[in-house]
Amino acid sequence: MKKIYTYSIAICCAFVLMVTPLAFGLGGWGTPAGGWDWFNDDFADLGEWNHDNGSDQWDESAPGVDGTSPGGVMVETVDGVTVLSVEDTGDPRNDGVAEPSNRKIYLQREVVPEGNVFEGGVTFIARWRINPNPLDANPDGYTLHDGGKGQVGVAHDGAIAGDGASYNMSFALDTGGLLYFANEAQEALEIGDEFAFHSIWATAVLAGDVVVFNLYVDGGMDPVVSADLALGTGSDGSFANYIAVGMGSTGSDGAMQVDYVGFKAGVHSPVLETAVSPAGKLPAVWGELKSK
């Protein structure tokens, strides 16, 4: 059964006091000590992302391009900020579109080549929203699906690593302002306007049979969720440990815009930041970037 949580007025008010209007480059947070192990806020390397996995049927086209499957992926600039736009129109095969039909899109990037990143702890950051004006898809969101896979997250594939245990810490924004987090129980947090950009900072570390999990939202310095969770186990790909971005469910449709994703090994609490200047960049698609 779906569980809905709200984060307290005290936390929201504290956020307003702590963060200036210019401090939203990382959702009001700063960079952890030593920097991120991997961070992407321009997706200039889109051509290097892997999408050879069971949750993907992307034809490598952008939305709104004649002669291709509807939906797709592109890099564009929104209000001066570079974002990765992903559009999933549902199952175009129902309208006679051949594979790859863009019925599911799931991009992966390796972060640690060996071992299980959750054993020593994971810190993950992301900022994204439901696209209010997609070209092909409906302006919808997603819940978690197929073992806890979502729109953004970090995962360990036990089959690739050879240890047999898989973990998926993913997140999804859904219509109605719900943020689904980290497991298969469809637990959700009421986060507000789904068409506004929202930021998460999450930490997780294995402790026996559970994962000690903390979730911070929109610049807050106190966790809105702090619990021992059984993470989802959905994983499919080419890497032992990877970042995932996409909308990988054939049975769902929606559109999102991702500002950034980042990863650091270990458990690191959020730190505050001052202003960060976003840099707009020209639109690009997979084929253009892959050819460079």
PDB file of C-alpha atoms in Angstrom, residues 7-250:
ATOM      1  CA  TYR A   7       7.737  17.085   5.605  1.00  0.00           C
ATOM      2  CA  SER A   8       7.163  19.437   8.465  1.00  0.00           C
ATOM      3  CA  ILE A   9       6.534  23.181   8.389  1.00  0.00           C
ATOM      4  CA  ALA A  10       9.525  23.591  10.698  1.00  0.00           C
ATOM      5  CA  ILE A  11      11.833  22.097   8.102  1.00  0.00           C
ATOM      6  CA  CYS A  12      10.306  24.188   5.305  1.00  0.00           C
ATOM      7  CA  CYS A  13      10.650  27.395   7.347  1.00  0.00           C
ATOM      8  CA  ALA A  14      14.238  26.554   8.264  1.00  0.00           C
ATOM      9  CA  PHE A  15      14.975  26.145   4.567  1.00  0.00           C
ATOM     10  CA  VAL A  16      13.608  29.595   3.787  1.00  0.00           C
ATOM     11  CA  LEU A  17      15.812  31.140   6.460  1.00  0.00           C
ATOM     12  CA  MET A  18      18.971  29.302   5.490  1.00  0.00           C
ATOM     13  CA  VAL A  19      18.978  29.664   1.708  1.00  0.00           C
ATOM     14  CA  THR A  20      19.197  32.898  -0.221  1.00  0.00           C
ATOM     15  CA  PRO A  21      17.391  33.263  -3.581  1.00  0.00           C
ATOM     16  CA  LEU A  22      20.742  32.914  -5.363  1.00  0.00           C
ATOM     17  CA  ALA A  23      21.676  29.648  -3.677  1.00  0.00           C
ATOM     18  CA  PHE A  24      19.735  27.178  -5.773  1.00  0.00           C
ATOM     19  CA  GLY A  25      22.516  25.943  -8.043  1.00  0.00           C
ATOM     20  CA  LEU A  26      22.707  22.782  -5.918  1.00  0.00           C
ATOM     21  CA  GLY A  27      19.315  23.177  -4.304  1.00  0.00           C
ATOM     22  CA  GLY A  28      20.870  25.300  -1.568  1.00  0.00           C
ATOM     23  CA  TRP A  29      23.614  22.776  -0.791  1.00  0.00           C
ATOM     24  CA  GLY A  30      27.311  22.994  -1.383  1.00  0.00           C
ATOM     25  CA  THR A  31      29.940  20.519  -2.496  1.00  0.00           C
ATOM     26  CA  PRO A  32      31.025  17.914   0.093  1.00  0.00           C
ATOM     27  CA  ALA A  33      34.587  17.933   1.370  1.00  0.00           C
ATOM     28  CA  GLY A  34      36.898  16.632  -1.325  1.00  0.00           C
ATOM     29  CA  GLY A  35      34.314  17.214  -4.066  1.00  0.00           C
ATOM     30  CA  TRP A  36      31.975  14.814  -5.791  1.00  0.00           C
ATOM     31  CA  ASP A  37      33.403  11.589  -7.162  1.00  0.00           C
ATOM     32  CA  TRP A  38      31.174  12.103 -10.204  1.00  0.00           C
ATOM     33  CA  PHE A  39      28.924  15.034 -11.053  1.00  0.00           C
ATOM     34  CA  ASN A  40      27.108  16.031 -14.232  1.00  0.00           C
ATOM     35  CA  ASP A  41      25.190  19.248 -14.794  1.00  0.00           C
ATOM     36  CA  ASP A  42      25.553  19.758 -18.554  1.00  0.00           C
ATOM     37  CA  PHE A  43      25.239  16.230 -20.061  1.00  0.00           C
ATOM     38  CA  ALA A  44      27.843  17.117 -22.684  1.00  0.00           C
ATOM     39  CA  ASP A  45      28.913  13.464 -22.381  1.00  0.00           C
ATOM     40  CA  LEU A  46      25.463  12.134 -23.334  1.00  0.00           C
ATOM     41  CA  GLY A  47      26.969  10.091 -26.147  1.00  0.00           C
ATOM     42  CA  GLU A  48      29.006   8.149 -23.596  1.00  0.00           C
ATOM     43  CA  TRP A  49      26.016   7.043 -21.512  1.00  0.00           C
ATOM     44  CA  ASN A  50      25.098   3.373 -21.887  1.00  0.00           C
ATOM     45  CA  HIS A  51      21.540   2.351 -22.716  1.00  0.00           C
ATOM     46  CA  ASP A  52      22.081  -1.296 -23.635  1.00  0.00           C
ATOM     47  CA  ASN A  53      19.893  -2.779 -20.917  1.00  0.00           C
ATOM     48  CA  GLY A  54      16.519  -4.413 -20.352  1.00  0.00           C
ATOM     49  CA  SER A  55      14.803  -1.167 -19.361  1.00  0.00           C
ATOM     50  CA  ASP A  56      15.605   0.691 -22.572  1.00  0.00           C
ATOM     51  CA  GLN A  57      14.253   0.911 -26.107  1.00  0.00           C
ATOM     52  CA  TRP A  58      15.543   4.367 -27.013  1.00  0.00           C
ATOM     53  CA  ASP A  59      16.136   4.907 -30.737  1.00  0.00           C
ATOM     54  CA  GLU A  60      18.741   7.643 -29.949  1.00  0.00           C
ATOM     55  CA  SER A  61      16.482  10.403 -31.278  1.00  0.00           C
ATOM     56  CA  ALA A  62      15.220  13.599 -29.656  1.00  0.00           C
ATOM     57  CA  PRO A  63      11.553  14.432 -29.035  1.00  0.00           C
ATOM     58  CA  GLY A  64       9.690  16.222 -31.799  1.00  0.00           C
ATOM     59  CA  VAL A  65      11.814  14.887 -34.676  1.00  0.00           C
ATOM     60  CA  ASP A  66       9.882  13.701 -37.738  1.00  0.00           C
ATOM     61  CA  GLY A  67      10.670  10.220 -38.963  1.00  0.00           C
ATOM     62  CA  THR A  68      11.697   8.898 -35.552  1.00  0.00           C
ATOM     63  CA  SER A  69       9.817   7.208 -32.742  1.00  0.00           C
ATOM     64  CA  PRO A  70       7.843   9.664 -30.594  1.00  0.00           C
ATOM     65  CA  GLY A  71       9.595  10.829 -27.446  1.00  0.00           C
ATOM     66  CA  GLY A  72      13.297  10.457 -26.845  1.00  0.00           C
ATOM     67  CA  VAL A  73      16.152  12.346 -25.193  1.00  0.00           C
ATOM     68  CA  MET A  74      17.848  15.696 -25.756  1.00  0.00           C
ATOM     69  CA  VAL A  75      19.946  18.294 -23.980  1.00  0.00           C
ATOM     70  CA  GLU A  76      18.355  21.748 -23.936  1.00  0.00           C
ATOM     71  CA  THR A  77      18.465  25.039 -22.064  1.00  0.00           C
ATOM     72  CA  VAL A  78      15.591  26.063 -19.776  1.00  0.00           C
ATOM     73  CA  ASP A  79      15.739  29.537 -18.244  1.00  0.00           C
ATOM     74  CA  GLY A  80      19.508  29.590 -18.635  1.00  0.00           C
ATOM     75  CA  VAL A  81      20.025  26.132 -17.117  1.00  0.00           C
ATOM     76  CA  THR A  82      21.143  23.110 -19.141  1.00  0.00           C
ATOM     77  CA  VAL A  83      18.884  20.103 -18.607  1.00  0.00           C
ATOM     78  CA  LEU A  84      18.535  16.574 -19.894  1.00  0.00           C
ATOM     79  CA  SER A  85      14.995  16.131 -21.241  1.00  0.00           C
ATOM     80  CA  VAL A  86      13.516  12.636 -21.362  1.00  0.00           C
ATOM     81  CA  GLU A  87      10.104  11.952 -22.900  1.00  0.00           C
ATOM     82  CA  ASP A  88       8.293   8.601 -22.760  1.00  0.00           C
ATOM     83  CA  THR A  89       4.986   8.533 -24.665  1.00  0.00           C
ATOM     84  CA  GLY A  90       3.903   5.130 -23.375  1.00  0.00           C
ATOM     85  CA  ASP A  91       4.012   2.206 -25.824  1.00  0.00           C
ATOM     86  CA  PRO A  92       4.184   3.476 -29.421  1.00  0.00           C
ATOM     87  CA  ARG A  93       4.084  -0.126 -30.659  1.00  0.00           C
ATOM     88  CA  ASN A  94       0.318   0.133 -30.158  1.00  0.00           C
ATOM     89  CA  ASP A  95       0.367   2.614 -33.054  1.00  0.00           C
ATOM     90  CA  GLY A  96       2.563   0.459 -35.244  1.00  0.00           C
ATOM     91  CA  VAL A  97       5.950   1.947 -34.297  1.00  0.00           C
ATOM     92  CA  ALA A  98       8.727  -0.616 -34.632  1.00  0.00           C
ATOM     93  CA  GLU A  99      11.468  -1.205 -32.067  1.00  0.00           C
ATOM     94  CA  PRO A 100      13.382   0.669 -30.817  1.00  0.00           C
ATOM     95  CA  SER A 101      10.135   2.501 -30.096  1.00  0.00           C
ATOM     96  CA  ASN A 102      11.142   4.737 -27.146  1.00  0.00           C
ATOM     97  CA  ARG A 103       8.604   2.858 -25.023  1.00  0.00           C
ATOM     98  CA  LYS A 104      11.160   2.910 -22.213  1.00  0.00           C
ATOM     99  CA  ILE A 105      14.356   4.935 -21.792  1.00  0.00           C
ATOM    100  CA  TYR A 106      17.025   4.144 -19.214  1.00  0.00           C
ATOM    101  CA  LEU A 107      20.522   5.644 -19.359  1.00  0.00           C
ATOM    102  CA  GLN A 108      23.383   4.414 -17.186  1.00  0.00           C
ATOM    103  CA  ARG A 109      26.840   5.692 -16.267  1.00  0.00           C
ATOM    104  CA  GLU A 110      29.417   3.663 -14.336  1.00  0.00           C
ATOM    105  CA  VAL A 111      30.615   5.209 -11.074  1.00  0.00           C
ATOM    106  CA  VAL A 112      32.672   2.472  -9.370  1.00  0.00           C
ATOM    107  CA  PRO A 113      33.934  -0.497 -11.423  1.00  0.00           C
ATOM    108  CA  GLU A 114      34.141  -3.134  -8.670  1.00  0.00           C
ATOM    109  CA  GLY A 115      32.589  -4.121  -5.342  1.00  0.00           C
ATOM    110  CA  ASN A 116      29.324  -2.933  -3.830  1.00  0.00           C
ATOM    111  CA  VAL A 117      29.178   0.837  -3.293  1.00  0.00           C
ATOM    112  CA  PHE A 118      26.481   0.463  -0.642  1.00  0.00           C
ATOM    113  CA  GLU A 119      28.840  -1.441   1.677  1.00  0.00           C
ATOM    114  CA  GLY A 120      30.920   1.668   2.321  1.00  0.00           C
ATOM    115  CA  GLY A 121      28.028   4.049   1.820  1.00  0.00           C
ATOM    116  CA  VAL A 122      26.618   6.164  -1.000  1.00  0.00           C
ATOM    117  CA  THR A 123      25.800   9.865  -1.225  1.00  0.00           C
ATOM    118  CA  PHE A 124      23.601  10.888  -4.153  1.00  0.00           C
ATOM    119  CA  ILE A 125      22.324  14.274  -5.289  1.00  0.00           C
ATOM    120  CA  ALA A 126      19.886  15.221  -8.056  1.00  0.00           C
ATOM    121  CA  ARG A 127      17.690  18.081  -9.210  1.00  0.00           C
ATOM    122  CA  TRP A 128      14.846  17.546 -11.661  1.00  0.00           C
ATOM    123  CA  ARG A 129      11.179  18.168 -12.407  1.00  0.00           C
ATOM    124  CA  ILE A 130       8.255  16.927 -14.465  1.00  0.00           C
ATOM    125  CA  ASN A 131       8.417  18.759 -17.782  1.00  0.00           C
ATOM    126  CA  PRO A 132       5.357  21.035 -17.971  1.00  0.00           C
ATOM    127  CA  ASN A 133       5.637  21.485 -21.758  1.00  0.00           C
ATOM    128  CA  PRO A 134       6.928  18.310 -23.425  1.00  0.00           C
ATOM    129  CA  LEU A 135       6.979  18.021 -27.219  1.00  0.00           C
ATOM    130  CA  ASP A 136       5.608  14.485 -27.598  1.00  0.00           C
ATOM    131  CA  ALA A 137       4.677  13.008 -24.219  1.00  0.00           C
ATOM    132  CA  ASN A 138       2.131  13.928 -21.582  1.00  0.00           C
ATOM    133  CA  PRO A 139       3.352  16.168 -18.718  1.00  0.00           C
ATOM    134  CA  ASP A 140       3.171  13.221 -16.327  1.00  0.00           C
ATOM    135  CA  GLY A 141       5.465  11.709 -13.735  1.00  0.00           C
ATOM    136  CA  TYR A 142       6.339   8.186 -12.644  1.00  0.00           C
ATOM    137  CA  THR A 143       6.208   5.956  -9.638  1.00  0.00           C
ATOM    138  CA  LEU A 144       8.991   3.455  -8.952  1.00  0.00           C
ATOM    139  CA  HIS A 145       8.788   0.305 -11.040  1.00  0.00           C
ATOM    140  CA  ASP A 146      10.326  -3.110 -11.617  1.00  0.00           C
ATOM    141  CA  GLY A 147      12.261  -3.540  -8.412  1.00  0.00           C
ATOM    142  CA  GLY A 148      12.422   0.070  -7.334  1.00  0.00           C
ATOM    143  CA  LYS A 149      13.822   1.657 -10.503  1.00  0.00           C
ATOM    144  CA  GLY A 150      12.923   5.324 -10.904  1.00  0.00           C
ATOM    145  CA  GLN A 151      13.798   8.501 -12.796  1.00  0.00           C
ATOM    146  CA  VAL A 152      17.148   9.153 -11.105  1.00  0.00           C
ATOM    147  CA  GLY A 153      19.216   7.004  -8.783  1.00  0.00           C
ATOM    148  CA  VAL A 154      22.255   4.882  -8.056  1.00  0.00           C
ATOM    149  CA  ALA A 155      22.334   1.086  -8.173  1.00  0.00           C
ATOM    150  CA  HIS A 156      24.485  -1.978  -7.602  1.00  0.00           C
ATOM    151  CA  ASP A 157      24.059  -4.978  -9.902  1.00  0.00           C
ATOM    152  CA  GLY A 158      24.988  -8.127  -8.029  1.00  0.00           C
ATOM    153  CA  ALA A 159      25.001 -10.270 -11.177  1.00  0.00           C
ATOM    154  CA  ILE A 160      27.618  -8.070 -12.831  1.00  0.00           C
ATOM    155  CA  ALA A 161      29.655  -7.701  -9.626  1.00  0.00           C
ATOM    156  CA  GLY A 162      29.461 -11.423  -8.926  1.00  0.00           C
ATOM    157  CA  ASP A 163      28.182 -11.047  -5.358  1.00  0.00           C
ATOM    158  CA  GLY A 164      24.552 -11.931  -6.127  1.00  0.00           C
ATOM    159  CA  ALA A 165      22.957  -9.036  -4.220  1.00  0.00           C
ATOM    160  CA  SER A 166      21.448  -6.064  -6.046  1.00  0.00           C
ATOM    161  CA  TYR A 167      20.418  -2.715  -4.569  1.00  0.00           C
ATOM    162  CA  ASN A 168      18.650   0.210  -6.205  1.00  0.00           C
ATOM    163  CA  MET A 169      18.264   3.595  -4.509  1.00  0.00           C
ATOM    164  CA  SER A 170      16.101   5.510  -6.944  1.00  0.00           C
ATOM    165  CA  PHE A 171      13.624   8.372  -6.888  1.00  0.00           C
ATOM    166  CA  ALA A 172      10.660   9.453  -8.990  1.00  0.00           C
ATOM    167  CA  LEU A 173       8.498  12.573  -9.127  1.00  0.00           C
ATOM    168  CA  ASP A 174       4.851  11.914  -9.870  1.00  0.00           C
ATOM    169  CA  THR A 175       1.845  13.991 -10.778  1.00  0.00           C
ATOM    170  CA  GLY A 176       0.310  15.477  -7.663  1.00  0.00           C
ATOM    171  CA  GLY A 177       3.627  16.550  -6.189  1.00  0.00           C
ATOM    172  CA  LEU A 178       4.706  13.165  -4.860  1.00  0.00           C
ATOM    173  CA  LEU A 179       8.310  12.027  -4.513  1.00  0.00           C
ATOM    174  CA  TYR A 180       8.735   8.254  -4.435  1.00  0.00           C
ATOM    175  CA  PHE A 181      11.912   7.118  -2.744  1.00  0.00           C
ATOM    176  CA  ALA A 182      14.350   4.259  -2.501  1.00  0.00           C
ATOM    177  CA  ASN A 183      12.301   1.069  -2.223  1.00  0.00           C
ATOM    178  CA  GLU A 184       9.563  -1.073  -3.728  1.00  0.00           C
ATOM    179  CA  ALA A 185       6.905  -0.198  -1.125  1.00  0.00           C
ATOM    180  CA  GLN A 186       5.698   2.843  -3.114  1.00  0.00           C
ATOM    181  CA  GLU A 187       6.251   5.112  -0.143  1.00  0.00           C
ATOM    182  CA  ALA A 188       5.986   8.743  -1.165  1.00  0.00           C
ATOM    183  CA  LEU A 189       6.686  12.189   0.196  1.00  0.00           C
ATOM    184  CA  GLU A 190       4.491  15.192  -0.567  1.00  0.00           C
ATOM    185  CA  ILE A 191       7.005  17.610  -2.054  1.00  0.00           C
ATOM    186  CA  GLY A 192       4.882  20.319  -3.700  1.00  0.00           C
ATOM    187  CA  ASP A 193       4.580  21.558  -7.271  1.00  0.00           C
ATOM    188  CA  GLU A 194       5.795  18.758  -9.533  1.00  0.00           C
ATOM    189  CA  PHE A 195       6.505  21.253 -12.332  1.00  0.00           C
ATOM    190  CA  ALA A 196       9.004  23.130 -10.168  1.00  0.00           C
ATOM    191  CA  PHE A 197      12.568  21.820  -9.939  1.00  0.00           C
ATOM    192  CA  HIS A 198      13.193  19.836  -6.754  1.00  0.00           C
ATOM    193  CA  SER A 199      16.514  18.761  -5.279  1.00  0.00           C
ATOM    194  CA  ILE A 200      17.343  15.683  -3.220  1.00  0.00           C
ATOM    195  CA  TRP A 201      20.444  14.707  -1.254  1.00  0.00           C
ATOM    196  CA  ALA A 202      20.347  11.077  -0.123  1.00  0.00           C
ATOM    197  CA  THR A 203      22.723   8.836   1.802  1.00  0.00           C
ATOM    198  CA  ALA A 204      22.626   5.071   2.243  1.00  0.00           C
ATOM    199  CA  VAL A 205      24.878   2.443   3.772  1.00  0.00           C
ATOM    200  CA  LEU A 206      24.415  -1.295   4.276  1.00  0.00           C
ATOM    201  CA  ALA A 207      23.905  -2.422   7.858  1.00  0.00           C
ATOM    202  CA  GLY A 208      23.216  -6.132   7.922  1.00  0.00           C
ATOM    203  CA  ASP A 209      20.038  -6.902   6.003  1.00  0.00           C
ATOM    204  CA  VAL A 210      18.899  -3.282   5.741  1.00  0.00           C
ATOM    205  CA  VAL A 211      20.182   0.019   4.442  1.00  0.00           C
ATOM    206  CA  VAL A 212      20.440   3.030   6.743  1.00  0.00           C
ATOM    207  CA  PHE A 213      18.836   5.742   4.614  1.00  0.00           C
ATOM    208  CA  ASN A 214      18.552   9.521   4.965  1.00  0.00           C
ATOM    209  CA  LEU A 215      16.805  11.841   2.532  1.00  0.00           C
ATOM    210  CA  TYR A 216      17.143  15.635   2.435  1.00  0.00           C
ATOM    211  CA  VAL A 217      14.945  17.795   0.216  1.00  0.00           C
ATOM    212  CA  ASP A 218      15.270  21.235  -1.408  1.00  0.00           C
ATOM    213  CA  GLY A 219      18.195  22.544   0.620  1.00  0.00           C
ATOM    214  CA  GLY A 220      17.073  21.249   4.016  1.00  0.00           C
ATOM    215  CA  MET A 221      19.788  20.368   6.502  1.00  0.00           C
ATOM    216  CA  ASP A 222      17.657  17.891   8.451  1.00  0.00           C
ATOM    217  CA  PRO A 223      16.481  14.623   6.862  1.00  0.00           C
ATOM    218  CA  VAL A 224      12.814  14.435   5.902  1.00  0.00           C
ATOM    219  CA  VAL A 225      13.134  10.637   5.905  1.00  0.00           C
ATOM    220  CA  SER A 226      15.531   8.787   8.195  1.00  0.00           C
ATOM    221  CA  ALA A 227      14.934   5.049   8.322  1.00  0.00           C
ATOM    222  CA  ASP A 228      16.258   1.537   7.883  1.00  0.00           C
ATOM    223  CA  LEU A 229      14.970   0.433   4.477  1.00  0.00           C
ATOM    224  CA  ALA A 230      14.936  -2.621   2.286  1.00  0.00           C
ATOM    225  CA  LEU A 231      16.059  -1.030  -0.986  1.00  0.00           C
ATOM    226  CA  GLY A 232      14.657  -2.122  -4.314  1.00  0.00           C
ATOM    227  CA  THR A 233      16.576  -4.838  -6.150  1.00  0.00           C
ATOM    228  CA  GLY A 234      15.878  -3.803  -9.737  1.00  0.00           C
ATOM    229  CA  SER A 235      19.057  -3.750 -11.807  1.00  0.00           C
ATOM    230  CA  ASP A 236      19.956  -4.458 -15.401  1.00  0.00           C
ATOM    231  CA  GLY A 237      22.900  -3.194 -17.297  1.00  0.00           C
ATOM    232  CA  SER A 238      26.588  -3.468 -17.932  1.00  0.00           C
ATOM    233  CA  PHE A 239      28.072  -2.115 -14.701  1.00  0.00           C
ATOM    234  CA  ALA A 240      28.538  -3.292 -11.138  1.00  0.00           C
ATOM    235  CA  ASN A 241      27.711   0.207  -9.825  1.00  0.00           C
ATOM    236  CA  TYR A 242      26.057   2.945 -11.826  1.00  0.00           C
ATOM    237  CA  ILE A 243      24.023   6.126 -11.917  1.00  0.00           C
ATOM    238  CA  ALA A 244      20.716   5.739 -13.758  1.00  0.00           C
ATOM    239  CA  VAL A 245      18.574   8.436 -15.373  1.00  0.00           C
ATOM    240  CA  GLY A 246      15.442   7.679 -17.336  1.00  0.00           C
ATOM    241  CA  MET A 247      11.859   6.535 -17.577  1.00  0.00           C
ATOM    242  CA  GLY A 248      12.193   2.801 -17.982  1.00  0.00           C
ATOM    243  CA  SER A 249       8.652   1.419 -17.766  1.00  0.00           C
ATOM    244  CA  THR A 250       6.768   0.298 -20.863  1.00  0.00           C
TER     245      THR A 250
END
